[in-house]
Coordinates of C-alpha atoms in Angstrom, one line a residue:
X1 CA 10.7 25.3 -4.8
X2 CA 7.5 27.2 -3.8
X3 CA 7.5 28.8 -0.5
X4 CA 4.3 27.2 0.7
X5 CA 6.7 24.0 -0.1
X6 CA 9.5 25.2 1.4
X7 CA 7.7 26.6 5.0
X8 CA 6.7 22.7 5.2
X9 CA 9.9 21.6 4.4
X10 CA 11.4 23.1 7.2
X11 CA 8.5 22.5 10.1
X12 CA 8.8 19.1 8.9
X13 CA 12.6 19.3 9.3
X14 CA 12.4 20.5 12.8
X15 CA 9.2 18.1 13.4
X16 CA 11.3 14.8 12.9
X17 CA 12.2 13.5 16.0
X18 CA 12.9 9.3 16.2
X19 CA 13.7 7.0 18.9
X20 CA 16.0 4.4 18.8
X21 CA 13.4 1.6 17.6
X22 CA 12.4 4.0 14.8
X23 CA 16.0 4.4 13.5
X24 CA 16.8 1.2 13.5
X25 CA 14.4 -0.4 11.5
X26 CA 14.4 2.7 8.5
X27 CA 17.9 2.9 9.0
X28 CA 18.4 -1.3 8.4
X29 CA 15.3 -1.6 5.5
X30 CA 14.0 2.0 4.1
X31 CA 16.8 4.5 4.2
X32 CA 18.9 3.9 0.7
X33 CA 22.6 4.7 1.2
X34 CA 22.9 6.9 -1.3
X35 CA 20.3 9.6 -1.7
X36 CA 19.5 12.2 -5.0
X37 CA 22.0 14.3 -3.0
X38 CA 24.5 11.5 -3.2
X39 CA 24.8 11.3 0.5
X40 CA 22.9 8.9 2.7
X41 CA 19.2 9.3 3.0
X42 CA 17.9 10.7 6.5
X43 CA 14.5 10.2 7.9
X44 CA 13.4 13.5 6.4
X45 CA 14.6 12.5 2.8
X46 CA 12.5 9.4 3.2
X47 CA 9.5 11.3 4.0
X48 CA 10.1 13.6 1.1
X49 CA 10.8 11.0 -1.0
X50 CA 7.6 9.4 -1.1
X51 CA 5.4 12.2 -0.8
X52 CA 7.2 13.8 -3.7
X53 CA 5.9 10.5 -5.3
X54 CA 2.7 10.1 -4.2
X55 CA 1.9 13.5 -5.2
X56 CA 1.9 12.4 -8.4
X57 CA -1.1 10.9 -8.4
X58 CA -2.4 14.8 -8.0
X59 CA -0.9 15.5 -11.5
X60 CA -3.0 12.6 -13.5
X61 CA -5.9 13.7 -11.7
X62 CA -5.7 17.7 -10.8
X63 CA -2.7 19.4 -12.0
X64 CA 0.5 21.1 -11.1
X65 CA -1.1 23.1 -8.5
X66 CA -2.6 20.5 -6.4
X67 CA 0.5 18.2 -7.1
X68 CA 2.6 20.7 -5.2
X69 CA 0.2 21.3 -2.2
X70 CA -0.3 17.7 -1.8
X71 CA 3.4 17.2 -1.8
X72 CA 3.4 19.2 1.4
X73 CA 0.7 17.6 2.5
X74 CA 1.8 14.5 2.7
X75 CA 4.8 15.3 4.2
X76 CA 3.6 16.8 6.9
X77 CA 1.3 14.1 7.7
X78 CA 4.4 11.6 7.9
X79 CA 6.9 13.7 9.4
X80 CA 4.3 14.5 12.3
X81 CA 3.5 10.4 12.4
X82 CA 0.0 11.2 12.1
X83 CA 0.6 8.6 9.4
X84 CA 2.7 5.6 8.6
X85 CA 2.2 4.4 4.9
X86 CA 3.2 0.6 4.4
X87 CA 6.6 -0.7 4.0
X88 CA 6.1 -1.1 0.0
X89 CA 5.1 2.0 -0.3
X90 CA 8.4 3.3 2.2
X91 CA 10.8 0.9 0.0
X92 CA 9.7 1.5 -3.5
X93 CA 8.5 5.2 -3.8
X94 CA 10.7 7.1 -6.2
X95 CA 11.6 3.3 -7.9
X96 CA 11.4 4.1 -12.1
X97 CA 8.3 1.6 -12.2
X98 CA 6.9 1.6 -8.4
X99 CA 4.7 -1.1 -7.0
X100 CA 3.6 0.3 -4.1
X101 CA 1.1 -2.3 -3.8
X102 CA 0.5 -4.0 -0.4
X103 CA -0.7 -7.6 -1.6
X104 CA -1.5 -9.0 -4.8
X105 CA -3.8 -11.5 -5.2
X106 CA -3.0 -14.6 -7.6
X107 CA -5.4 -18.3 -8.1
X108 CA -3.3 -20.8 -8.2
X109 CA -4.3 -23.8 -10.5
X110 CA -3.0 -26.7 -8.8
X111 CA -4.5 -29.3 -11.8
X112 CA -3.2 -27.0 -14.6
X113 CA 1.3 -27.1 -13.8
X114 CA 1.7 -24.6 -17.0
X115 CA -0.4 -22.6 -15.2
X116 CA 1.0 -23.1 -11.9
X117 CA 4.3 -21.9 -12.8
X118 CA 3.5 -18.7 -14.2
X119 CA 1.5 -17.9 -11.3
X120 CA 4.7 -18.8 -9.3
X121 CA 6.8 -16.5 -11.2
X122 CA 4.7 -13.7 -11.0
X123 CA 4.6 -14.4 -7.1
X124 CA 8.4 -14.6 -7.5
X125 CA 8.6 -11.1 -9.1
X126 CA 5.9 -9.3 -6.5
X127 CA 8.1 -10.3 -3.9
X128 CA 11.0 -9.4 -5.0
X129 CA 9.7 -5.8 -5.3
X130 CA 8.4 -6.3 -1.3
X131 CA 4.8 -7.2 -2.5
X132 CA 2.9 -9.9 -0.7
X133 CA 1.1 -12.1 -2.4
X134 CA -2.1 -13.6 -1.2
X135 CA -2.4 -17.2 -3.6
X136 CA -5.7 -19.3 -3.6
X137 CA -5.1 -22.7 -4.2
X138 CA -8.0 -24.0 -6.5
X139 CA -8.8 -26.7 -8.7
X140 CA -11.5 -27.6 -11.4
X141 CA -12.5 -30.5 -9.2
X142 CA -11.6 -32.4 -6.2
X143 CA -8.3 -34.1 -6.5
X144 CA -6.4 -36.9 -4.7
X145 CA -2.9 -35.9 -3.3
X146 CA -3.9 -31.9 -2.9
X147 CA -1.6 -32.0 0.1
X148 CA 1.4 -33.4 -1.8
X149 CA 0.3 -30.6 -4.1
X150 CA -0.1 -27.8 -1.4
X151 CA 3.4 -28.8 -0.1
X152 CA 5.0 -29.1 -3.1
X153 CA 4.0 -25.3 -3.7
X154 CA 5.0 -24.6 -0.4
X155 CA 8.6 -26.3 -0.8
X156 CA 8.7 -24.3 -4.1
X157 CA 8.1 -20.8 -2.5
X158 CA 10.9 -21.7 -0.1
X159 CA 12.9 -21.9 -3.2
X160 CA 12.7 -17.9 -4.1
X161 CA 10.5 -16.6 -1.4
X162 CA 13.2 -15.6 1.3
X163 CA 11.3 -13.1 3.2
X164 CA 9.0 -14.0 6.2
X165 CA 5.3 -13.9 6.1
X166 CA 5.6 -12.6 2.7
X167 CA 2.7 -15.2 1.6
X168 CA -0.4 -16.7 2.0
X169 CA -1.9 -19.6 1.2
X170 CA -5.7 -20.1 1.5
X171 CA -7.1 -23.7 0.8
X172 CA -10.4 -25.3 1.0
X173 CA -11.4 -27.8 4.0
X174 CA -13.4 -29.4 1.1
X175 CA -10.8 -32.6 1.5
X176 CA -9.0 -35.0 3.5
X177 CA -5.9 -34.2 1.8
X178 CA -6.5 -30.2 2.8
X179 CA -6.6 -31.1 6.2
X180 CA -3.6 -33.5 5.5
X181 CA -1.3 -30.0 4.3
X182 CA -1.9 -27.8 7.6
X183 CA -1.1 -31.3 10.0
X184 CA 2.2 -31.6 7.9
X185 CA 3.2 -28.2 7.5
X186 CA 5.2 -26.4 10.1
X187 CA 5.3 -23.1 10.7
X188 CA 8.7 -22.8 12.0
X189 CA 10.1 -24.6 8.8
X190 CA 8.3 -22.1 6.5
X191 CA 8.3 -18.7 8.1
X192 CA 7.4 -16.8 4.9
X193 CA 4.2 -18.5 4.7
X194 CA 0.9 -17.5 6.3
X195 CA -1.8 -20.7 5.6
X196 CA -5.7 -20.2 6.1
X197 CA -8.0 -22.7 6.7
X198 CA -10.6 -21.4 4.7
X199 CA -14.6 -22.0 6.2
X200 CA -17.2 -22.6 3.8
X201 CA -20.4 -22.2 4.6
X202 CA -21.1 -25.9 3.8
X203 CA -18.7 -27.2 6.7
X204 CA -20.0 -24.3 8.8
X205 CA -23.7 -25.3 8.4
X206 CA -22.5 -28.9 9.3
X207 CA -20.7 -27.9 12.3
X208 CA -23.5 -25.9 13.8
X209 CA -26.2 -28.8 13.3
X210 CA -23.3 -31.5 14.5
X211 CA -23.6 -33.0 11.5
X212 CA -21.2 -35.3 8.8
X213 CA -19.4 -33.5 6.4
X214 CA -18.7 -35.0 3.0
X215 CA -15.0 -35.0 1.6
X216 CA -12.8 -36.4 -1.0
X217 CA -10.3 -39.4 0.5
X218 CA -6.5 -39.6 -0.8
X219 CA -8.0 -42.6 -2.8
X220 CA -10.4 -40.3 -4.8
X221 CA -13.4 -41.6 -2.6
X222 CA -16.1 -39.9 -0.5
X223 CA -16.4 -40.3 3.0
X224 CA -18.3 -38.6 5.9
X225 CA -16.9 -37.0 8.7
X226 CA -18.5 -35.0 11.6
X227 CA -17.7 -31.7 11.2
X228 CA -16.4 -31.0 15.0
X229 CA -13.9 -33.9 15.1
X230 CA -12.0 -32.2 11.9
X231 CA -12.6 -28.3 13.6
X232 CA -11.2 -30.1 17.1
X233 CA -8.1 -31.1 15.2
X234 CA -7.6 -27.8 13.3
X235 CA -8.0 -26.4 16.8
X236 CA -6.0 -28.2 18.6
X237 CA -3.2 -27.6 16.1
X238 CA -3.8 -23.6 16.2
X239 CA -3.6 -23.9 20.0
X240 CA -0.2 -25.2 20.4
X241 CA 1.3 -23.7 17.5
X242 CA -0.7 -20.5 16.1
X243 CA -0.7 -22.3 12.9
X244 CA -3.3 -22.8 10.8
X245 CA -5.5 -19.3 11.0
X246 CA -9.1 -19.1 10.2
X247 CA -10.7 -17.2 6.9
X248 CA -14.2 -17.5 7.5
X249 CA -15.6 -16.7 4.4
X250 CA -18.9 -15.9 4.8
X251 CA -18.9 -12.3 3.4
X252 CA -15.8 -11.8 3.6
X253 CA -15.4 -11.0 -0.5
X254 CA -17.6 -9.0 -2.8
X255 CA -18.6 -11.2 -5.3
X256 CA -15.1 -13.2 -6.0
X257 CA -15.6 -17.0 -4.5
X258 CA -11.8 -17.1 -5.4
X259 CA -10.9 -14.5 -2.9
X260 CA -7.7 -15.1 -0.7
X261 CA -7.0 -13.5 2.9
X262 CA -3.7 -11.3 3.1
X263 CA -1.4 -12.4 4.8
X264 CA -1.8 -10.1 7.6
X265 CA -5.6 -10.8 7.4
X266 CA -6.6 -7.0 6.0
X267 CA -8.2 -7.5 2.7
X268 CA -9.6 -10.2 0.6
X269 CA -8.4 -10.1 -2.7
X270 CA -9.4 -11.7 -5.9
X271 CA -7.3 -12.9 -9.0
X272 CA -4.9 -10.4 -10.1
X273 CA -6.1 -8.0 -7.3
X274 CA -4.3 -5.4 -5.3
X275 CA -4.1 -3.9 -2.6
X276 CA -2.5 -0.5 -0.8
X277 CA -2.2 0.1 2.8
X278 CA -1.3 2.8 5.2
X279 CA -2.1 3.5 9.0
X280 CA -3.4 6.2 10.7
X281 CA -2.0 7.3 14.2
X282 CA -5.0 7.5 16.6
X283 CA -2.3 8.2 19.5
X284 CA -1.6 11.6 17.4
X285 CA -5.2 12.6 17.1
X286 CA -5.2 13.3 21.0
X287 CA -6.3 16.8 22.9
X288 CA -6.0 18.1 26.5
X289 CA -9.5 19.7 27.8
X290 CA -9.1 20.4 31.2
X291 CA -7.7 17.2 33.0
X292 CA -8.9 15.2 30.7
X293 CA -7.1 13.7 28.2
X294 CA -9.7 13.4 24.7
X295 CA -9.8 12.7 21.4
X296 CA -9.8 15.6 18.8
X297 CA -12.2 14.3 16.4
X298 CA -11.8 17.5 14.0
X299 CA -8.0 16.4 13.8
X300 CA -8.7 12.8 13.4
X301 CA -11.1 13.5 10.9
X302 CA -8.5 15.7 8.9
X303 CA -5.8 12.8 9.0
X304 CA -9.0 10.5 7.9
X305 CA -9.1 12.3 4.9
X306 CA -6.0 13.1 3.8
X307 CA -4.4 9.8 4.2
X308 CA -7.5 8.3 2.1
X309 CA -6.1 10.7 -0.7
X310 CA -2.9 9.3 0.1
X311 CA -3.5 5.8 -1.1
X312 CA -5.6 6.3 -3.8
X313 CA -3.3 8.8 -5.6
X314 CA -0.4 5.6 -5.0
X315 CA -2.8 3.7 -6.6
X316 CA -2.9 5.8 -9.7
X317 CA 0.7 5.6 -10.1
X318 CA 1.7 2.6 -9.0
X319 CA 2.1 -0.4 -11.4
X320 CA 2.5 -3.8 -11.0
X321 CA 5.1 -6.4 -10.2
X322 CA 6.5 -7.0 -13.7
X323 CA 6.1 -3.2 -14.3
X324 CA 2.2 -3.1 -15.8
X325 CA -0.2 -1.0 -15.3
X326 CA -3.3 -2.4 -13.4
X327 CA -6.9 -1.9 -14.5
X328 CA -8.8 0.4 -12.0
X329 CA -12.0 -1.6 -12.5
X330 CA -12.2 -1.6 -7.9
X331 CA -10.0 0.5 -5.5
X332 CA -8.9 -1.7 -2.8
X333 CA -7.0 -0.2 -0.1
X334 CA -6.3 -1.2 3.7
X335 CA -6.2 2.8 5.5
X336 CA -6.1 0.8 9.3
X337 CA -4.9 2.4 12.8
X338 CA -1.8 1.8 15.0
X339 CA -2.3 3.4 18.9
X340 CA -5.0 2.1 19.5
X341 CA -4.0 1.0 23.5
X342 CA -2.4 4.3 23.6
X343 CA -5.5 6.1 23.2
X344 CA -6.7 4.3 26.0
X345 CA -3.8 4.3 28.2
X346 CA -3.5 8.3 27.8
X347 CA -7.4 8.5 28.7
X348 CA -7.1 6.6 31.6
X349 CA -9.7 3.5 30.0
X350 CA -8.8 0.5 31.8
X351 CA -8.2 -2.0 28.3
X352 CA -10.8 -5.1 29.2
X353 CA -13.8 -2.7 29.6
X354 CA -16.7 -2.0 28.3
X355 CA -15.6 1.5 28.1
X356 CA -13.1 0.5 25.5
X357 CA -15.7 -1.5 23.4
X358 CA -17.8 2.0 23.2
X359 CA -15.1 4.3 22.2
X360 CA -13.8 1.7 19.7
X361 CA -17.0 1.7 18.2
X362 CA -16.9 5.6 17.9
X363 CA -13.8 5.4 16.3
X364 CA -14.3 2.5 14.0
X365 CA -17.5 4.4 13.1
X366 CA -16.2 7.8 12.4
X367 CA -13.5 6.3 10.3
X368 CA -16.1 4.7 8.2
X369 CA -17.7 8.1 7.5
X370 CA -14.9 10.5 7.0
X371 CA -13.6 7.6 4.4
X372 CA -16.7 7.3 2.5
X373 CA -17.2 11.0 2.3
X374 CA -13.7 12.1 1.2
X375 CA -14.1 9.0 -1.4
X376 CA -17.0 10.0 -2.6
X377 CA -15.5 13.4 -3.2
X378 CA -13.0 12.5 -5.2
X379 CA -14.8 10.5 -7.3
X380 CA -17.1 12.5 -7.8
X381 CA -15.5 13.5 -11.8
X382 CA -14.5 9.6 -12.6
X383 CA -17.2 7.8 -11.5
X384 CA -17.6 5.9 -8.5
X385 CA -16.1 2.4 -8.8
X386 CA -16.3 -0.5 -6.7
X387 CA -14.6 -0.4 -3.2
X388 CA -13.1 -1.0 0.0
X389 CA -11.9 1.2 1.9
X390 CA -10.9 0.5 5.6
X391 CA -8.8 -2.6 6.6
X392 CA -6.4 -3.5 9.7
X393 CA -3.2 -5.1 9.2
X394 CA -1.3 -5.9 12.6
X395 CA 1.0 -2.5 12.0
X396 CA 3.9 -3.5 14.1
X397 CA 6.8 -1.8 11.8
X398 CA 4.4 1.3 11.9
X399 CA 4.0 1.4 15.3
X400 CA 7.8 1.1 16.3
X401 CA 8.6 3.8 13.8
X402 CA 5.5 6.1 15.7
X403 CA 6.4 5.2 19.3
X404 CA 2.8 3.5 19.2
X405 CA 0.9 0.8 20.2
X406 CA 0.6 -2.0 17.2
X407 CA -3.2 -2.6 15.6
X408 CA -5.4 -2.6 18.4
X409 CA -3.4 -4.0 20.7
X410 CA -2.5 -3.4 24.4
X411 CA 0.3 -0.7 25.1
X412 CA 1.7 -3.4 26.6
X413 CA 2.7 -4.8 23.5
X414 CA 4.7 -1.9 21.9
X415 CA 7.5 -2.4 24.6
X416 CA 7.7 -6.3 24.0
X417 CA 8.2 -5.0 20.5
X418 CA 11.1 -2.7 21.4
X419 CA 12.6 -5.2 23.6
X420 CA 12.8 -7.6 20.6
X421 CA 14.8 -5.1 18.5
X422 CA 17.3 -4.8 20.9
X423 CA 17.8 -8.3 21.1
X424 CA 16.4 -7.9 24.8
X425 CA 19.5 -6.4 25.9
X426 CA 19.8 -3.1 27.3
X427 CA 17.3 -0.1 28.2
X428 CA 14.2 0.4 26.6
X429 CA 14.4 3.9 24.8
X430 CA 11.4 5.1 27.0
X431 CA 11.6 9.0 25.7
X432 CA 10.2 8.6 22.3
X433 CA 7.3 6.6 23.1
X434 CA 3.9 6.7 24.1
X435 CA 4.4 10.7 22.9
X436 CA 7.1 11.2 25.7
X437 CA 3.5 11.2 28.3
X438 CA 5.6 11.5 32.1
X439 CA 2.5 9.8 33.5
X440 CA 3.3 6.9 31.6
X441 CA 6.4 6.7 31.8
X442 CA 5.6 6.4 35.5
X443 CA 3.5 3.8 35.1
X444 CA 6.4 1.8 33.9
X445 CA 8.5 2.4 36.3
X446 CA 9.7 -0.6 38.9
X447 CA 9.3 -4.1 38.0
X448 CA 6.4 -3.7 35.3
X449 CA 8.7 -4.1 32.4
X450 CA 10.9 -7.2 33.5
X451 CA 7.8 -9.2 34.9
X452 CA 6.0 -8.3 31.1
X453 CA 9.4 -9.3 29.1
X454 CA 10.0 -12.2 31.7
X455 CA 6.5 -13.9 31.7
X456 CA 3.7 -12.5 29.8
X457 CA 1.7 -11.7 31.8
X458 CA 1.5 -9.3 35.1
X459 CA -1.7 -10.0 36.5
X460 CA -0.7 -12.8 39.0
X461 CA 2.1 -9.6 40.1
X462 CA 2.1 -8.7 43.5
X463 CA 4.2 -5.7 43.3
X464 CA 2.3 -3.7 40.8
X465 CA -0.6 -1.7 41.1
X466 CA -4.3 -2.7 40.1
X467 CA -4.0 0.6 37.9
X468 CA -0.9 -0.7 36.4
X469 CA -2.4 -4.0 35.8
X470 CA -5.9 -2.6 34.0
X471 CA -4.2 0.2 31.8
X472 CA -1.4 -1.9 30.8
X473 CA -2.3 -5.8 30.3
X474 CA -0.5 -8.1 28.4
X475 CA -2.8 -9.5 25.6
X476 CA -2.4 -12.8 27.5
X477 CA -3.8 -11.5 30.5
X478 CA -6.5 -10.4 28.7
X479 CA -9.7 -12.6 28.5
X480 CA -9.4 -14.0 24.7
X481 CA -13.5 -13.5 24.1
X482 CA -12.7 -9.9 24.9
X483 CA -10.2 -9.6 22.0
X484 CA -12.7 -11.0 19.6
X485 CA -15.2 -8.5 21.1
X486 CA -12.9 -5.5 19.9
X487 CA -12.1 -7.4 16.7
X488 CA -15.7 -7.8 15.8
X489 CA -16.3 -3.5 16.7
X490 CA -13.9 -2.6 14.5
X491 CA -15.1 -5.6 11.8
X492 CA -18.8 -3.9 11.9
X493 CA -17.6 -0.9 10.0
X494 CA -14.4 -2.3 8.1
X495 CA -15.2 -3.2 4.7
X496 CA -11.9 -5.0 4.5
X497 CA -10.0 -7.6 6.7
X498 CA -9.4 -7.0 10.5
X499 CA -6.2 -8.7 12.5
X500 CA -6.7 -9.0 16.2
X501 CA -4.1 -11.7 18.1
X502 CA -6.6 -14.2 20.2
X503 CA -4.1 -15.9 22.9
X504 CA -5.2 -19.5 22.7
X505 CA -7.1 -20.1 25.6
X506 CA -6.3 -23.2 28.0
X507 CA -8.2 -26.3 27.0
X508 CA -9.4 -27.3 23.6
X509 CA -13.2 -27.3 25.3
X510 CA -12.1 -23.7 25.4
X511 CA -10.7 -23.3 22.0
X512 CA -14.0 -24.6 20.2
X513 CA -16.2 -22.3 22.1
X514 CA -14.2 -19.6 21.0
X515 CA -14.5 -20.6 17.7
X516 CA -18.5 -20.4 17.6
X517 CA -17.8 -17.1 19.2
X518 CA -16.4 -15.6 16.2
X519 CA -18.9 -16.9 13.9
X520 CA -21.5 -15.4 16.4
X521 CA -19.6 -12.1 16.3
X522 CA -18.9 -12.3 12.3
X523 CA -15.4 -12.1 12.6
X524 CA -13.3 -12.6 9.4
X525 CA -10.3 -13.8 10.0
X526 CA -9.2 -15.5 13.2
X527 CA -5.5 -15.4 14.5
X528 CA -4.7 -17.7 17.3
X529 CA -1.8 -17.2 19.5
X530 CA -0.1 -20.2 20.8
X531 CA -0.1 -20.8 24.6
X532 CA 2.3 -19.7 27.3
X533 CA 5.4 -22.5 27.8
X534 CA 4.8 -24.1 31.3
X535 CA 5.9 -21.6 34.4
X536 CA 4.8 -18.8 32.1
X537 CA 7.7 -18.6 30.0
X538 CA 7.4 -17.4 26.3
X539 CA 9.3 -16.4 23.1
X540 CA 8.7 -13.3 21.9
X541 CA 9.9 -14.1 18.7
X542 CA 6.9 -17.1 18.5
X543 CA 4.5 -15.1 20.1
X544 CA 4.2 -11.5 19.9
X545 CA 4.5 -10.1 16.0
X546 CA 7.9 -8.6 15.1
X547 CA 8.4 -6.2 12.8
X548 CA 11.3 -9.0 11.5
X549 CA 9.3 -12.4 11.7
X550 CA 5.1 -11.4 11.2
X551 CA 4.9 -8.4 8.8
X552 CA 4.9 -9.1 5.2
X553 CA 7.3 -5.9 4.8
X554 CA 10.2 -5.2 2.7
X555 CA 12.7 -6.0 5.5
X556 CA 15.5 -8.3 4.4
X557 CA 19.2 -7.6 3.3
X558 CA 20.6 -8.0 0.3
X559 CA 24.1 -9.6 0.0
X560 CA 25.2 -6.0 0.3
X561 CA 24.2 -5.9 3.8
X562 CA 21.8 -4.7 5.9
X563 CA 20.7 -1.0 4.6
X564 CA 21.5 -1.6 1.2
X565 CA 18.2 -1.5 -0.6
X566 CA 17.3 -1.4 -4.4
X567 CA 17.7 2.3 -5.4

């Protein structure tokens, strides 16, 4: 090993210090029981395995010297917790035929049974390799019994897909059977499935004008129904259970009307299209200026460029679910962020404020500019391909590993995730979260954590200061419209999707108004959180994305028990 790489490895050894939650996630699902050295894999071994494999993309584009250099760069990027790759990359990097794609898009022809079963076989193969699947249910013409067919597909998926939230189904709202499917599908019985009600331009037009829409019935005849009546029924279901999610298709795809939203809502894939994903940790791009904490834009730019190169290299070396090499006509990435809530917390910015929207716009705009600059640089010789670069997934697992807040959510969500990982028992490991900042630890003292985990809201707690309530709100303490505005700010600059949990409001009228606000804000996907139960009680597993249930990850146990991943 060259001197430079050896030096990087030594620094990495000294820098990897992970919290209890991170070690639980990595140890249970990603650390191989037998590494190349014949011993159980350590977190450093994991990151080294990933860096070594991803740098092979440089062999294709540049040569051995660049490959060795970027092996060190990628290793440093991960061990410093500035970038966390997708679960699929952590799971499969180093395999003989590494499927590193976070998701595969497939068109599911319901009216052609032989093709349908072939697609399901491909979906099964993808999920077995840890890859999510985005299914677009499609027929050549409207057919009666669509909800039975869609329900049968969901049932068949139950038979061979055991990983939670690993498949999404996007279904057009063009028929009564489609509504019937959403009405009859119980998300608690199908945890592997995320369903999107795909809102068409025709439906939106009828909704805006207060008109009726013509839908096919179960018998194959047509009937006209007010669009707002149908939407009210769907929103009522979302308010109670968080199901279905919504895919507002206007502008969400790039010329492919068969695109389906990924389970995490961070990208939109046509038939056979794939994407790779990873998250930049914004909280590791801060610096002290006098008594203030500010963003280090130079550091953030450097991380964006390296992370983008990492994902493009992953595209170069990845195989499809059946070992095939995908065609490289389009580059589809989901380069997202974690740690936004921690950035606000450490900068002393109240989460629900105009300053939050301002800094969000600065960050998202900067990410877009730097990502485009690096992409054009890398594509100079090969000729520029069509691209999607930025997409934001929930980021729950990445947040736990890095000890920071997930996605765009308030910093309090990390505490909820850690509580879930510990089974709700014991004292949370606060030493390895939020950069070990003692100022934040002081804010978390007293009754804050107990109130947050017991009731789901903190604003009515008399024992907490106004400062704590402003800096560390629960998602349910924040106006749902503000959540949407924050999502919209990032969506303006991201060419993929942007995931954001939206708490359901108190009334169905408010729910409908929120939906119309999403249209005005040009949001592409909507994910509503169910209402808090009477008395403020809630189930963390149901209401907050959980690294075990709400991310399409490689976290499942083989028959050999936890941690026995594929070699």
